Amino acid sequence: MKILKYGIGLVAAASLMTSCGNAGKDKSGADGALNKNNAEKVYVAPGEHDDYYAFISGGYSGNLLVYGLPSGRMFKEIPVFSQFPTNGYGYSEETTPMLNTSFGFIPWGDSHHPDISQTEGVLDGRWVFINENNTPRIARIDLETFETAEIIEVPNSAGNHSSSFVTENTEYVVAGTRFSVPVPQRDMSIKDYKGEFKGALTFIGVDQETGGMDIDFQLLMPGFNYDLSHPGRGKSHGWFFFTTYNTEEANSLLEVNASQNDKDFIAAVNWKVIEEYVKNGGGTMMPSEYAHNVYDHHTHTATSTMKKEVRTINPTEVPGAVYFLPTPKSPHGCDVSPDGEYIVGNGKLSTDLTVHSFTKMEEAIKNKKFDGEAYGIPILNFDDIHAGSVEKAGLGPLHTEFDDKGNAYTTFFISSEVVKWKLGTWEVVDRKPTYYSVGHLTIPGGNSRQPSGEYMFAMNKITKDRYLPVGPELEHSAQLYDISGEKMELILDFPTHGEPHYAAAIKADVIKDNSRQIYELDENTHKHAVKSENETRVERNGNEVHIYMSTIRSHFSPDNIEGIKVGDKVYFHVTNLEQDFDVPHGFAMIGQKTSELLIMPGQTRTSVWYPEKVGVWPFYCTDFCSALHQEMQGYIRVSPADSDIELSWSLGED
């Protein structure tokens, strides 16, 4: 009972401090409503474009959201880890393999941390990577098509949270487990957790030309919780930094039992040393089943391959591979300054914000300034690596990003604010409230060598009264701040979908001119594609019927089909013959138990239908494509299973 009361006390205190953090402050973040000048800052005139793309995680929607800044307009929801009936992703025959895993077909995911590919530490806008937390996976989104191109499952992981961050030349996208588990998995008592469970840090190699991913190695670490991570850059390139909590290795009531130690660790991983070790044949190949799913934009089809083994590394067998940096207390975010010198540990339960020095870390390693070890991994002496602390900056620090003027910006969940402070002097120079209980924040390029200094937006966990009421379930609230001056200014609220855990933002000019408008019909190599109406047809193979169909404004070919029987399995292979930008066609069939199809110009999509009732049943285009959109329809005659009616199809015949 004492433990229970203590836990409730923590929650009550947090709630009180959250409320008190904004007590007496106007909800606009200023002295009244946002002034006209601020409204002008976010206004993008009709027909004009935003300055930045923002890629915001959809959290438990499983998807990735594309917004414009400064307007806060949402442009697209990119389906990644979840079925998406809007366009048929995860329902069509071509895309269901994208959601295959070693656990089978998983229709849902929990997307967390997008990161944009980099070259020499600068965002290059080729791909966005994002992690799935529940069934551990990493996805790559192609920023030419804004579609998911690849998903790789991460074995030996659970709660794939300290992911998916890239090294500064996109050599690797890195995935760290949040929950340590038995490796390999086996039947064992949960109470035997301590010393027996492992935390896997996975380094996924990225092909520099195609973006193709493959697991290079997994580092099997002590059984802590690995929360977040970021790469070294500049002088610290070649290193990766992971926050840990639960160094107590508790397995129950973690809010109490994982909060006992005054300091946990940031794990500093020298991946260049491990890379060399692997090149020389180091590591152990461990049997492990995981799915690798790849989408081909020429065949418009995904394939799923089940991999059977992964290379694992014991860090104690690679001298100089890993060191622990003591960091107070239960650190969440792990953020690296643009020059690579400072590593910020955002300790959730610490009154101060701890900053380590990479230069001091190297010196401490060189001079063996160790304060013991944990499972054979050296622990560096805190005083020898500590650069400074931002003292009493706020309550509940979570995440830090950086601008181009030597400033850092940290979110404080409990006191519900963003605090601006100076790198090197650790002086707080400004603070602004958020509404309410901020989690992550994002500055365009804030996780790179070249951050922007125009905007920062905060992603809040609680919305309450920010928008018109819509019942108990609310979208989350994001807030955009102008950071171009000495003081931050709140200039916009905008809602976000799902629960955004993180975002990555980039100058629009880097991406927009490379965006594909159509798929070239003559490049379509889908095995069931038709290139003209002359190729449309219907074929039977036993109880399987394949309908090779085309769409063009404003009809299907064929649009009358007879000879289908109850009990058949009917495949609609639909090719959009249009070659104009922004002329998709939809397809829906009454009684369809999957979803509609939304087919882009030059693309082929397939839907399966099981006719169960005798009758004449319509299909139609779901996307308003022309003035005669309503006329874009057809009929299928379904006869009894023992019918002898032959297949026939037509277009424009009486």
mmCIF file of C-alpha atoms in Angstrom, residues 389-518:
data_model
loop_
_atom_site.group_PDB
_atom_site.id
_atom_site.type_symbol
_atom_site.label_atom_id
_atom_site.label_comp_id
_atom_site.label_asym_id
_atom_site.label_seq_id
_atom_site.Cartn_x
_atom_site.Cartn_y
_atom_site.Cartn_z
ATOM 1 C CA SER A 389 24.339 22.017 -16.455
ATOM 2 C CA VAL A 390 21.376 24.234 -17.138
ATOM 3 C CA GLU A 391 20.304 24.659 -13.551
ATOM 4 C CA LYS A 392 16.654 24.589 -12.499
ATOM 5 C CA ALA A 393 15.516 25.271 -16.039
ATOM 6 C CA GLY A 394 12.106 23.639 -15.593
ATOM 7 C CA LEU A 395 10.303 20.487 -14.535
ATOM 8 C CA GLY A 396 10.401 17.266 -16.554
ATOM 9 C CA PRO A 397 12.883 17.917 -19.394
ATOM 10 C CA LEU A 398 12.329 15.667 -22.399
ATOM 11 C CA HIS A 399 13.880 16.836 -25.680
ATOM 12 C CA THR A 400 16.336 19.406 -27.008
ATOM 13 C CA GLU A 401 16.995 20.810 -30.475
ATOM 14 C CA PHE A 402 19.232 23.595 -31.742
ATOM 15 C CA ASP A 403 19.124 26.720 -33.915
ATOM 16 C CA ASP A 404 21.823 28.338 -36.073
ATOM 17 C CA LYS A 405 22.826 30.908 -33.437
ATOM 18 C CA GLY A 406 24.270 28.677 -30.704
ATOM 19 C CA ASN A 407 21.008 28.266 -28.796
ATOM 20 C CA ALA A 408 19.292 25.137 -27.559
ATOM 21 C CA TYR A 409 15.571 24.658 -26.947
ATOM 22 C CA THR A 410 14.312 22.108 -24.429
ATOM 23 C CA THR A 411 10.770 20.906 -23.728
ATOM 24 C CA PHE A 412 9.589 20.535 -20.140
ATOM 25 C CA PHE A 413 6.581 18.277 -19.817
ATOM 26 C CA ILE A 414 5.552 18.988 -16.223
ATOM 27 C CA SER A 415 5.996 22.767 -16.231
ATOM 28 C CA SER A 416 4.551 22.776 -19.782
ATOM 29 C CA GLU A 417 7.028 25.070 -21.480
ATOM 30 C CA VAL A 418 9.879 25.418 -23.950
ATOM 31 C CA VAL A 419 13.080 26.889 -22.528
ATOM 32 C CA LYS A 420 15.759 28.535 -24.668
ATOM 33 C CA TRP A 421 19.303 28.410 -23.351
ATOM 34 C CA LYS A 422 22.816 29.202 -24.541
ATOM 35 C CA LEU A 423 25.293 26.476 -25.457
ATOM 36 C CA GLY A 424 28.554 26.918 -23.552
ATOM 37 C CA THR A 425 27.261 29.316 -20.886
ATOM 38 C CA TRP A 426 24.204 27.197 -19.961
ATOM 39 C CA GLU A 427 22.277 30.421 -19.339
ATOM 40 C CA VAL A 428 18.487 30.448 -19.747
ATOM 41 C CA VAL A 429 17.635 33.298 -22.105
ATOM 42 C CA ASP A 430 13.895 32.774 -22.665
ATOM 43 C CA ARG A 431 10.956 30.547 -21.847
ATOM 44 C CA LYS A 432 7.482 30.244 -23.306
ATOM 45 C CA PRO A 433 4.467 28.204 -22.158
ATOM 46 C CA THR A 434 2.959 25.428 -24.250
ATOM 47 C CA TYR A 435 -0.642 24.259 -24.226
ATOM 48 C CA TYR A 436 -0.411 21.678 -22.766
ATOM 49 C CA SER A 437 2.276 19.268 -21.481
ATOM 50 C CA VAL A 438 4.709 19.361 -24.357
ATOM 51 C CA GLY A 439 6.561 16.255 -25.504
ATOM 52 C CA HIS A 440 8.862 16.706 -28.497
ATOM 53 C CA LEU A 441 9.804 19.836 -30.369
ATOM 54 C CA THR A 442 11.255 20.241 -33.851
ATOM 55 C CA ILE A 443 13.397 22.872 -35.552
ATOM 56 C CA PRO A 444 13.945 22.374 -39.300
ATOM 57 C CA GLY A 445 17.400 20.801 -39.508
ATOM 58 C CA GLY A 446 17.618 20.824 -35.704
ATOM 59 C CA ASN A 447 19.053 17.306 -35.813
ATOM 60 C CA SER A 448 21.843 18.151 -38.273
ATOM 61 C CA ARG A 449 24.942 20.271 -38.805
ATOM 62 C CA GLN A 450 22.846 23.047 -40.391
ATOM 63 C CA PRO A 451 19.769 23.891 -38.324
ATOM 64 C CA SER A 452 17.408 26.686 -39.277
ATOM 65 C CA GLY A 453 16.727 29.682 -37.072
ATOM 66 C CA GLU A 454 13.210 30.621 -38.210
ATOM 67 C CA TYR A 455 10.691 28.288 -36.627
ATOM 68 C CA MET A 456 10.276 25.768 -33.855
ATOM 69 C CA PHE A 457 7.112 23.783 -33.226
ATOM 70 C CA ALA A 458 6.109 21.956 -30.073
ATOM 71 C CA MET A 459 4.036 18.774 -30.085
ATOM 72 C CA ASN A 460 1.821 18.716 -27.028
ATOM 73 C CA LYS A 461 0.330 15.700 -25.286
ATOM 74 C CA ILE A 462 -2.792 17.391 -23.921
ATOM 75 C CA THR A 463 -5.192 19.564 -25.939
ATOM 76 C CA LYS A 464 -8.125 20.359 -23.611
ATOM 77 C CA ASP A 465 -9.628 23.727 -24.642
ATOM 78 C CA ARG A 466 -7.447 24.759 -27.594
ATOM 79 C CA TYR A 467 -10.091 23.980 -30.229
ATOM 80 C CA LEU A 468 -13.857 23.670 -30.520
ATOM 81 C CA PRO A 469 -15.056 20.701 -28.419
ATOM 82 C CA VAL A 470 -15.575 17.404 -30.256
ATOM 83 C CA GLY A 471 -16.329 14.993 -27.427
ATOM 84 C CA PRO A 472 -13.944 13.049 -25.168
ATOM 85 C CA GLU A 473 -11.449 12.014 -27.872
ATOM 86 C CA LEU A 474 -9.302 14.880 -29.133
ATOM 87 C CA GLU A 475 -6.574 15.334 -31.690
ATOM 88 C CA HIS A 476 -3.253 16.541 -30.323
ATOM 89 C CA SER A 477 -2.161 20.152 -30.445
ATOM 90 C CA ALA A 478 0.990 21.493 -32.063
ATOM 91 C CA GLN A 479 2.197 25.056 -31.670
ATOM 92 C CA LEU A 480 4.498 27.009 -33.949
ATOM 93 C CA TYR A 481 6.936 29.571 -32.566
ATOM 94 C CA ASP A 482 8.916 32.244 -34.362
ATOM 95 C CA ILE A 483 12.498 31.890 -33.052
ATOM 96 C CA SER A 484 14.180 34.389 -35.381
ATOM 97 C CA GLY A 485 14.524 37.003 -32.628
ATOM 98 C CA GLU A 486 15.855 37.002 -29.091
ATOM 99 C CA LYS A 487 12.473 36.012 -27.705
ATOM 100 C CA MET A 488 10.280 33.170 -28.904
ATOM 101 C CA GLU A 489 6.822 34.112 -30.166
ATOM 102 C CA LEU A 490 3.866 31.735 -30.328
ATOM 103 C CA ILE A 491 2.308 32.367 -33.747
ATOM 104 C CA LEU A 492 0.078 29.364 -34.529
ATOM 105 C CA ASP A 493 -1.856 26.437 -33.093
ATOM 106 C CA PHE A 494 -2.621 23.513 -35.406
ATOM 107 C CA PRO A 495 -4.019 20.026 -34.691
ATOM 108 C CA THR A 496 -2.122 16.839 -35.475
ATOM 109 C CA HIS A 497 -3.437 13.329 -36.086
ATOM 110 C CA GLY A 498 -2.704 10.349 -33.861
ATOM 111 C CA GLU A 499 -0.087 11.090 -31.216
ATOM 112 C CA PRO A 500 2.947 12.773 -32.748
ATOM 113 C CA HIS A 501 6.095 11.709 -30.914
ATOM 114 C CA TYR A 502 8.598 13.515 -33.083
ATOM 115 C CA ALA A 503 8.934 15.292 -36.412
ATOM 116 C CA ALA A 504 11.574 16.175 -38.977
ATOM 117 C CA ALA A 505 11.389 19.331 -41.062
ATOM 118 C CA ILE A 506 13.302 20.512 -44.126
ATOM 119 C CA LYS A 507 13.385 23.430 -46.556
ATOM 120 C CA ALA A 508 10.757 22.791 -49.223
ATOM 121 C CA ASP A 509 13.162 23.710 -52.029
ATOM 122 C CA VAL A 510 15.270 20.633 -51.283
ATOM 123 C CA ILE A 511 12.399 18.281 -52.102
ATOM 124 C CA LYS A 512 9.570 19.821 -54.082
ATOM 125 C CA ASP A 513 11.158 19.922 -57.547
ATOM 126 C CA ASN A 514 11.968 16.197 -57.338
ATOM 127 C CA SER A 515 8.413 15.119 -56.555
ATOM 128 C CA ARG A 516 6.954 12.691 -59.087
ATOM 129 C CA GLN A 517 3.645 13.685 -60.716
ATOM 130 C CA ILE A 518 2.645 10.503 -62.575
#
